[in-house]
Amino acid sequence: MKKLIYNIHLILGLVSGIVVFIVAITGCLYAFKTEIESVTQTYRTIEVQEKEILPPSALKPVAQAVYPEHHMHGIAYGSNDEAVEILFYEPDPLFYRGIILNPYTGEIIKVKNYEKDFFYFVLQGHFQLWLPRHIGQPVVSIAILIFVFLLITGIVLWWPRRGAARQGFVLKWQAPWKRRLYDLHSVMGFYASLVLLVIALTGLVWGFQWFSKGLYNLTGGEKELEFSVPHANAAGSASAEELNPLDFVWYKMLEDYPDAAVVEVHFPHDETESIYAHVSPSAETHWQTEFRYFDPNTLEEIEVEHMWGRLEDATTADVIRRMNYDIHTGAIAGLPGKILAFFASLIAASLPVTGFLMWWRKRKEKGNLRKELDI
C-alpha cells in the first residue's frame, strides 16, 4: 500500500510541482504587501490640515477629468493623514488605475497604473499564473487540490516507525547530502503541513464553487455567497435640499462608524444600481468589514439576501467565510500569523524542488547501475 501511495505521490508531485512552486513563491512575496507599501509609498501620507476633508462629490470631478471615458469604481478614505484614492476598474478590456488625491485640497498627488504594479503582477501569478483567467485559474485550483492530497500522502509516507520515531522529527544536518535532501523534503514538509493545509483549503474556496458552497453549507450557512449590488428604486426621488447621494452615504458611514480605519464608497454603474459602501475597523484585516447599500433616489437603506451585509446580521457560517482571506494570508493572527504563513509558503515552494531532486537522483543512480551491469 505504501508503495502505491508513493507512486501516486511521485506522479502527482511531478505533474503539479511547477504550479505549486509559482503559487507558493508569489504567496511569499504577497504576504507583506501592506507593510512594504507603507514604507515604499510615502506619498500616501499627507499633512493634516485645519479644515474639513472634501466629500466624494468634490473629488469625483477631479478624477473623472483624468479619465473621462472610463467608469469610476469607488473612492477610499483612510485616516486624516492619509491621501484619498479613487479607483477606476474595468475587467474587459482591463483598465485598472488609481487617482491619489489630497483630501483637503483635491490636488492630484499621483496617478497609479495598477496594471504595472509589482504586487498586482504577483497576485496575477498567484491566482492565474499570468494566463487568461479562464485558463490559469482552473489550472491553479486543480494543482492546489492535488497539493492537499500530496500533503496528506506525504505525512503517511514520512510517518516514522517506532524505533525511528524520535529521529524522524529532526533535521540531520551532519548526515550525507542525500539524507539532508530527504529531511528537507519530509521533515520540513511535516512541520509545515498543518499550516499549509489551512492555506491550501482556504485557497480552494476561490478555486471551486462546489468546494466553496459545500464548506459554507457544512458550517451552517444558508445565504447567497455571491456578492451583488441591489437595484435602485427608480420611482423615488430625493429632495433637492438633500445632500448629494454619494456624500450622504459617506457622511452616514462616518457617523455610524467614527472609529473606522477605512471608508469606501462605490459609484453606481448606471441609474438602476444602488450605492454601496463598506467600512473596516482595521486596515490589516477584512473579516469585520461592514457592507451597506443605499438607494440613490430615496436615500433609504436596502437590505440584501447575500452574506455581504452588516456584521451584526452575520451568522457563524458567514463570519467563518468572511475570515477566509485573513486566514489564508495569516493576517487573522496579526504580524506573527503573516510570518508563519510566509515561512510555510516558503517551505511549500521548496517541496517540489527537493522532491524533484530526490526523484532525479534515484533515476540517475538506476541509470548508472544499468550501465555497470551492462543491461
Short mmCIF file of C-alpha atoms in Angstrom, two decimals:
data_model
loop_
_atom_site.label_atom_id
_atom_site.label_comp_id
_atom_site.label_asym_id
_atom_site.label_seq_id
_atom_site.Cartn_x
_atom_site.Cartn_y
_atom_site.Cartn_z
CA MET A 1 0.00 0.00 0.00
CA LYS A 2 2.82 2.41 0.86
CA LYS A 3 4.48 1.68 -2.48
CA LEU A 4 1.24 2.50 -4.28
CA ILE A 5 0.86 5.73 -2.28
CA TYR A 6 4.49 6.57 -3.04
CA ASN A 7 3.99 6.15 -6.80
CA ILE A 8 0.84 8.26 -6.77
CA HIS A 9 2.59 10.89 -4.63
CA LEU A 10 5.53 10.95 -7.03
CA ILE A 11 3.47 11.23 -10.23
CA LEU A 12 1.12 13.90 -8.90
CA GLY A 13 4.06 15.81 -7.42
CA LEU A 14 5.85 15.90 -10.79
CA VAL A 15 2.64 16.97 -12.56
CA SER A 16 1.75 19.81 -10.19
CA GLY A 17 5.23 20.83 -8.99
CA ILE A 18 5.81 23.88 -11.19
CA VAL A 19 2.37 25.33 -10.46
CA VAL A 20 2.73 24.75 -6.70
CA PHE A 21 6.16 26.41 -6.77
CA ILE A 22 4.83 29.52 -8.54
CA VAL A 23 1.77 29.81 -6.29
CA ALA A 24 3.89 29.37 -3.14
CA ILE A 25 6.60 31.85 -4.15
CA THR A 26 4.09 34.51 -5.18
CA GLY A 27 2.26 33.90 -1.89
CA CYS A 28 5.50 34.63 -0.03
CA LEU A 29 6.03 37.85 -1.97
CA TYR A 30 2.45 38.98 -1.35
CA ALA A 31 2.46 38.17 2.38
CA PHE A 32 3.87 41.53 3.49
CA LYS A 33 2.29 43.72 0.81
CA THR A 34 0.76 46.14 3.33
CA GLU A 35 3.98 46.52 5.33
CA ILE A 36 6.15 47.00 2.23
CA GLU A 37 3.81 49.54 0.65
CA SER A 38 3.64 51.54 3.87
CA VAL A 39 7.41 52.05 3.54
CA THR A 40 7.70 52.48 -0.23
CA GLN A 41 4.56 54.57 -0.87
CA THR A 42 5.33 57.54 1.33
CA TYR A 43 3.30 59.81 -0.96
CA ARG A 44 0.15 58.39 0.64
CA THR A 45 0.97 60.19 3.90
CA ILE A 46 -0.05 63.85 3.97
CA GLU A 47 -0.01 66.72 6.41
CA VAL A 48 -3.17 67.12 8.48
CA GLN A 49 -4.82 70.48 7.88
CA GLU A 50 -7.20 72.56 9.99
CA LYS A 51 -10.13 72.22 7.62
CA GLU A 52 -12.75 69.73 6.52
CA ILE A 53 -11.94 66.78 4.31
CA LEU A 54 -13.60 67.09 0.90
CA PRO A 55 -16.59 64.78 0.27
CA PRO A 56 -16.83 62.38 -2.72
CA SER A 57 -18.85 64.82 -4.86
CA ALA A 58 -15.99 67.35 -4.70
CA LEU A 59 -13.24 64.86 -5.56
CA LYS A 60 -15.10 62.86 -8.21
CA PRO A 61 -14.87 65.52 -10.99
CA VAL A 62 -11.12 65.90 -10.43
CA ALA A 63 -10.51 62.22 -11.03
CA GLN A 64 -13.06 61.96 -13.84
CA ALA A 65 -11.21 64.69 -15.74
CA VAL A 66 -8.13 62.43 -15.90
CA TYR A 67 -10.03 59.53 -17.49
CA PRO A 68 -13.31 61.00 -18.82
CA GLU A 69 -14.14 57.90 -20.88
CA HIS A 70 -13.85 55.42 -18.03
CA HIS A 71 -16.09 54.49 -15.12
CA MET A 72 -15.00 55.24 -11.57
CA HIS A 73 -15.28 52.21 -9.32
CA GLY A 74 -15.06 53.81 -5.89
CA ILE A 75 -13.36 56.23 -3.51
CA ALA A 76 -11.44 55.13 -0.41
CA TYR A 77 -10.79 57.33 2.64
CA GLY A 78 -8.30 56.43 5.37
CA SER A 79 -7.23 58.37 8.44
CA ASN A 80 -6.85 62.17 8.45
CA ASP A 81 -3.17 61.94 7.49
CA GLU A 82 -3.76 59.64 4.52
CA ALA A 83 -4.41 60.50 0.90
CA VAL A 84 -7.72 59.57 -0.71
CA GLU A 85 -7.75 57.18 -3.67
CA ILE A 86 -10.31 56.97 -6.45
CA LEU A 87 -10.18 53.69 -8.36
CA PHE A 88 -11.04 53.06 -12.00
CA TYR A 89 -11.59 49.39 -12.76
CA GLU A 90 -12.98 47.73 -15.88
CA PRO A 91 -12.38 43.98 -16.33
CA ASP A 92 -12.74 43.55 -20.10
CA PRO A 93 -10.69 45.02 -21.58
CA LEU A 94 -8.70 45.52 -18.40
CA PHE A 95 -8.38 49.10 -17.20
CA TYR A 96 -7.10 49.49 -13.64
CA ARG A 97 -5.95 52.90 -12.43
CA GLY A 98 -5.83 54.81 -9.16
CA ILE A 99 -6.01 58.59 -8.71
CA ILE A 100 -4.43 59.54 -5.37
CA LEU A 101 -5.53 62.94 -4.08
CA ASN A 102 -5.06 65.29 -1.17
CA PRO A 103 -8.43 65.09 0.67
CA TYR A 104 -8.13 68.68 1.93
CA THR A 105 -7.34 70.41 -1.37
CA GLY A 106 -8.36 67.95 -4.10
CA GLU A 107 -4.86 68.16 -5.59
CA ILE A 108 -3.75 65.07 -7.53
CA ILE A 109 -0.71 63.54 -5.84
CA LYS A 110 -0.18 60.57 -8.14
CA VAL A 111 -1.81 58.64 -10.97
CA LYS A 112 -1.11 54.96 -10.41
CA ASN A 113 -1.28 52.30 -13.12
CA TYR A 114 -2.11 49.11 -11.24
CA GLU A 115 -1.64 47.01 -14.36
CA LYS A 116 2.10 47.69 -13.99
CA ASP A 117 2.14 47.46 -10.20
CA PHE A 118 4.52 44.85 -8.74
CA PHE A 119 2.04 43.36 -6.28
CA TYR A 120 -0.72 43.25 -8.89
CA PHE A 121 1.69 41.28 -11.09
CA VAL A 122 2.45 38.94 -8.17
CA LEU A 123 -1.25 38.45 -7.44
CA GLN A 124 -1.98 37.60 -11.08
CA GLY A 125 0.69 34.91 -10.94
CA HIS A 126 -0.62 33.60 -7.65
CA PHE A 127 -4.21 33.39 -8.84
CA GLN A 128 -3.90 32.53 -12.53
CA LEU A 129 -0.22 32.01 -13.49
CA TRP A 130 -0.27 35.21 -15.63
CA LEU A 131 -2.55 33.37 -18.05
CA PRO A 132 -6.09 34.34 -19.11
CA ARG A 133 -8.29 33.84 -16.08
CA HIS A 134 -10.46 31.13 -17.64
CA ILE A 135 -7.32 29.06 -18.24
CA GLY A 136 -4.94 29.90 -15.40
CA GLN A 137 -7.40 29.90 -12.51
CA PRO A 138 -8.65 26.30 -13.09
CA VAL A 139 -5.06 25.10 -13.51
CA VAL A 140 -4.08 26.67 -10.17
CA SER A 141 -7.16 25.25 -8.46
CA ILE A 142 -6.52 21.71 -9.69
CA ALA A 143 -2.84 21.96 -8.69
CA ILE A 144 -3.77 23.10 -5.16
CA LEU A 145 -6.31 20.29 -4.86
CA ILE A 146 -3.51 17.88 -5.80
CA PHE A 147 -1.25 19.62 -3.29
CA VAL A 148 -3.73 18.89 -0.49
CA PHE A 149 -3.58 15.21 -1.46
CA LEU A 150 0.23 15.37 -1.56
CA LEU A 151 0.37 16.82 1.95
CA ILE A 152 -1.77 14.00 3.31
CA THR A 153 0.06 11.23 1.45
CA GLY A 154 3.39 12.84 2.35
CA ILE A 155 2.59 12.52 6.06
CA VAL A 156 1.62 8.87 5.53
CA LEU A 157 4.89 8.13 3.70
CA TRP A 158 7.03 10.07 6.17
CA TRP A 159 5.47 8.80 9.41
CA PRO A 160 8.42 7.16 11.20
CA ARG A 161 8.42 3.64 12.56
CA ARG A 162 8.51 3.11 16.31
CA GLY A 163 12.27 2.71 16.54
CA ALA A 164 12.95 5.72 14.34
CA ALA A 165 10.19 7.93 15.71
CA ARG A 166 12.47 10.32 17.59
CA GLN A 167 14.92 10.71 14.70
CA GLY A 168 12.13 11.23 12.18
CA PHE A 169 11.32 14.64 13.67
CA VAL A 170 14.87 16.01 13.42
CA LEU A 171 16.82 17.52 10.53
CA LYS A 172 20.15 15.71 10.31
CA TRP A 173 22.49 18.47 9.12
CA GLN A 174 25.60 16.36 9.66
CA ALA A 175 24.29 13.49 7.51
CA PRO A 176 25.29 12.96 3.84
CA TRP A 177 23.66 15.32 1.35
CA LYS A 178 21.23 12.62 0.21
CA ARG A 179 19.87 12.31 3.73
CA ARG A 180 19.75 16.10 4.18
CA LEU A 181 17.78 16.38 0.95
CA TYR A 182 15.28 13.80 2.20
CA ASP A 183 14.94 15.57 5.56
CA LEU A 184 14.41 18.94 3.90
CA HIS A 185 11.56 17.44 1.93
CA SER A 186 9.93 15.20 4.52
CA VAL A 187 10.69 16.72 7.94
CA MET A 188 10.19 20.34 6.88
CA GLY A 189 7.09 19.32 4.96
CA PHE A 190 5.71 17.64 8.07
CA TYR A 191 6.27 20.66 10.32
CA ALA A 192 4.59 22.98 7.82
CA SER A 193 1.84 20.55 6.80
CA LEU A 194 -0.89 21.78 9.17
CA VAL A 195 -0.42 25.45 8.23
CA LEU A 196 -0.15 24.53 4.54
CA LEU A 197 -3.36 22.52 4.71
CA VAL A 198 -5.17 25.55 6.12
CA ILE A 199 -3.68 27.84 3.45
CA ALA A 200 -4.49 25.38 0.66
CA LEU A 201 -8.06 24.68 1.80
CA THR A 202 -8.85 28.38 2.20
CA GLY A 203 -7.39 28.92 -1.27
CA LEU A 204 -9.73 26.29 -2.72
CA VAL A 205 -12.66 28.42 -1.57
CA TRP A 206 -11.89 30.71 -4.53
CA GLY A 207 -10.97 27.84 -6.80
CA PHE A 208 -14.08 25.66 -6.90
CA GLN A 209 -17.70 26.68 -6.47
CA TRP A 210 -18.63 23.19 -5.24
CA PHE A 211 -15.96 23.39 -2.53
CA SER A 212 -16.93 26.93 -1.54
CA LYS A 213 -20.64 26.19 -1.26
CA GLY A 214 -20.03 22.81 0.35
CA LEU A 215 -17.82 24.27 3.07
CA TYR A 216 -20.27 27.13 3.68
CA ASN A 217 -23.22 24.73 3.94
CA LEU A 218 -21.21 22.42 6.20
CA THR A 219 -20.76 25.27 8.69
CA GLY A 220 -24.49 26.01 8.62
CA GLY A 221 -24.61 28.77 6.01
CA GLU A 222 -27.93 29.49 4.32
CA LYS A 223 -27.43 32.80 2.47
CA GLU A 224 -26.28 33.57 -1.04
CA LEU A 225 -22.48 33.57 -1.33
CA GLU A 226 -22.19 35.64 -4.49
CA PHE A 227 -21.76 39.37 -3.95
CA SER A 228 -24.22 41.58 -5.84
CA VAL A 229 -25.31 45.22 -5.70
CA PRO A 230 -29.11 45.63 -5.35
CA HIS A 231 -31.16 47.70 -7.78
CA ALA A 232 -32.25 51.24 -7.01
CA ASN A 233 -35.87 52.38 -6.76
CA ALA A 234 -36.45 54.29 -9.99
CA ALA A 235 -39.77 55.64 -8.73
CA GLY A 236 -38.26 57.51 -5.80
CA SER A 237 -36.68 60.95 -5.84
CA ALA A 238 -34.52 62.56 -3.16
CA SER A 239 -35.33 66.10 -2.12
CA ALA A 240 -33.30 68.85 -3.78
CA GLU A 241 -32.37 70.02 -0.30
CA GLU A 242 -30.75 66.70 0.48
CA LEU A 243 -27.04 66.11 0.12
CA ASN A 244 -25.56 64.60 -2.99
CA PRO A 245 -26.32 60.84 -2.70
CA LEU A 246 -22.62 59.92 -2.64
CA ASP A 247 -21.95 62.48 0.08
CA PHE A 248 -25.00 61.32 2.03
CA VAL A 249 -23.70 57.76 2.11
CA TRP A 250 -20.20 58.90 3.03
CA TYR A 251 -21.40 61.09 5.91
CA LYS A 252 -23.71 58.33 7.06
CA MET A 253 -20.82 55.85 7.27
CA LEU A 254 -18.68 58.37 9.14
CA GLU A 255 -21.48 58.99 11.60
CA ASP A 256 -22.21 55.30 12.19
CA TYR A 257 -18.54 54.22 12.31
CA PRO A 258 -16.48 57.11 13.74
CA ASP A 259 -13.51 54.84 14.52
CA ALA A 260 -13.31 53.17 11.09
CA ALA A 261 -9.83 52.80 9.62
CA VAL A 262 -11.13 52.67 6.03
CA VAL A 263 -14.32 54.05 4.50
CA GLU A 264 -15.02 53.23 0.86
CA VAL A 265 -17.96 54.44 -1.25
CA HIS A 266 -18.66 52.89 -4.64
CA PHE A 267 -20.16 54.72 -7.59
CA PRO A 268 -23.20 53.17 -9.33
CA HIS A 269 -22.60 51.94 -12.88
CA ASP A 270 -25.95 53.33 -14.01
CA GLU A 271 -29.25 54.73 -12.72
CA THR A 272 -30.60 51.27 -11.90
CA GLU A 273 -27.84 50.44 -9.39
CA SER A 274 -27.69 51.40 -5.73
CA ILE A 275 -24.72 52.96 -3.95
CA TYR A 276 -22.83 50.59 -1.73
CA ALA A 277 -20.22 51.39 0.87
CA HIS A 278 -18.08 49.40 3.25
CA VAL A 279 -16.06 50.28 6.31
CA SER A 280 -13.46 48.37 8.26
CA PRO A 281 -12.16 48.96 11.79
CA SER A 282 -8.72 47.78 10.66
CA ALA A 283 -6.63 48.22 7.55
CA GLU A 284 -4.89 44.91 8.30
CA THR A 285 -7.86 42.52 8.27
CA HIS A 286 -11.11 42.29 6.32
CA TRP A 287 -13.48 39.95 8.15
CA GLN A 288 -15.04 42.73 10.26
CA THR A 289 -15.93 44.83 7.21
CA GLU A 290 -19.46 46.27 7.25
CA PHE A 291 -21.30 46.43 3.91
CA ARG A 292 -24.20 48.87 3.47
CA TYR A 293 -26.39 49.64 0.43
CA PHE A 294 -28.40 52.81 -0.25
CA ASP A 295 -30.93 53.82 -2.88
CA PRO A 296 -29.53 56.94 -4.64
CA ASN A 297 -33.06 58.18 -5.38
CA THR A 298 -34.68 57.80 -1.96
CA LEU A 299 -31.51 57.64 0.18
CA GLU A 300 -33.08 54.71 2.02
CA GLU A 301 -31.01 51.73 3.05
CA ILE A 302 -31.54 48.48 1.13
CA GLU A 303 -31.31 45.06 2.76
CA VAL A 304 -29.60 42.22 0.90
CA GLU A 305 -30.11 38.47 0.94
CA HIS A 306 -26.47 37.53 0.43
CA MET A 307 -23.92 37.32 3.24
CA TRP A 308 -22.09 40.55 2.38
CA GLY A 309 -24.13 42.84 4.60
CA ARG A 310 -23.85 44.14 8.14
CA LEU A 311 -21.61 42.22 10.51
CA GLU A 312 -24.33 42.20 13.18
CA ASP A 313 -26.55 40.22 10.77
CA ALA A 314 -23.83 37.66 10.02
CA THR A 315 -24.25 34.09 11.23
CA THR A 316 -21.39 31.92 12.45
CA ALA A 317 -21.04 30.47 8.95
CA ASP A 318 -20.94 33.99 7.48
CA VAL A 319 -18.19 35.06 9.89
CA ILE A 320 -16.13 31.96 9.07
CA ARG A 321 -16.43 32.74 5.36
CA ARG A 322 -15.59 36.41 5.96
CA MET A 323 -12.43 35.25 7.77
CA ASN A 324 -11.31 33.14 4.81
CA TYR A 325 -8.99 35.73 3.26
CA ASP A 326 -7.45 36.73 6.60
CA ILE A 327 -6.88 33.06 7.49
CA HIS A 328 -5.38 32.39 4.06
CA THR A 329 -2.85 35.21 4.43
CA GLY A 330 -2.21 34.68 8.16
CA ALA A 331 -3.44 38.24 8.90
CA ILE A 332 -6.08 36.81 11.23
CA ALA A 333 -3.26 36.37 13.79
CA GLY A 334 -1.59 39.69 13.06
CA LEU A 335 2.08 40.01 12.14
CA PRO A 336 3.04 36.63 13.76
CA GLY A 337 0.39 34.96 11.58
CA LYS A 338 1.79 36.57 8.45
CA ILE A 339 5.31 35.46 9.37
CA LEU A 340 4.06 31.91 9.94
CA ALA A 341 2.24 31.91 6.59
CA PHE A 342 5.35 33.32 4.88
CA PHE A 343 7.68 30.58 6.12
CA ALA A 344 5.09 27.88 5.50
CA SER A 345 4.72 29.10 1.91
CA LEU A 346 8.49 29.18 1.54
CA ILE A 347 8.64 25.53 2.62
CA ALA A 348 5.80 24.75 0.20
CA ALA A 349 7.87 26.25 -2.63
CA SER A 350 10.83 24.07 -1.62
CA LEU A 351 8.85 20.81 -1.61
CA PRO A 352 8.54 20.46 -5.43
CA VAL A 353 12.25 21.31 -5.76
CA THR A 354 13.53 18.81 -3.17
CA GLY A 355 11.03 16.21 -4.37
CA PHE A 356 12.22 16.58 -7.96
CA LEU A 357 15.88 16.40 -6.92
CA MET A 358 15.27 13.15 -4.98
CA TRP A 359 13.46 11.64 -7.97
CA TRP A 360 16.20 12.78 -10.37
CA ARG A 361 18.94 11.35 -8.13
CA LYS A 362 17.27 7.93 -7.93
CA ARG A 363 16.63 7.96 -11.65
CA LYS A 364 20.28 8.77 -12.33
CA GLU A 365 21.54 6.11 -9.90
CA LYS A 366 19.37 3.47 -11.57
CA GLY A 367 20.74 4.51 -14.96
CA ASN A 368 24.32 4.23 -13.69
CA LEU A 369 23.58 0.80 -12.22
CA ARG A 370 22.22 -0.41 -15.55
CA LYS A 371 25.41 0.79 -17.24
CA GLU A 372 27.60 -1.03 -14.72
CA LEU A 373 25.64 -4.25 -15.19
CA ASP A 374 25.59 -3.69 -18.96
CA ILE A 375 21.81 -4.06 -19.09
#
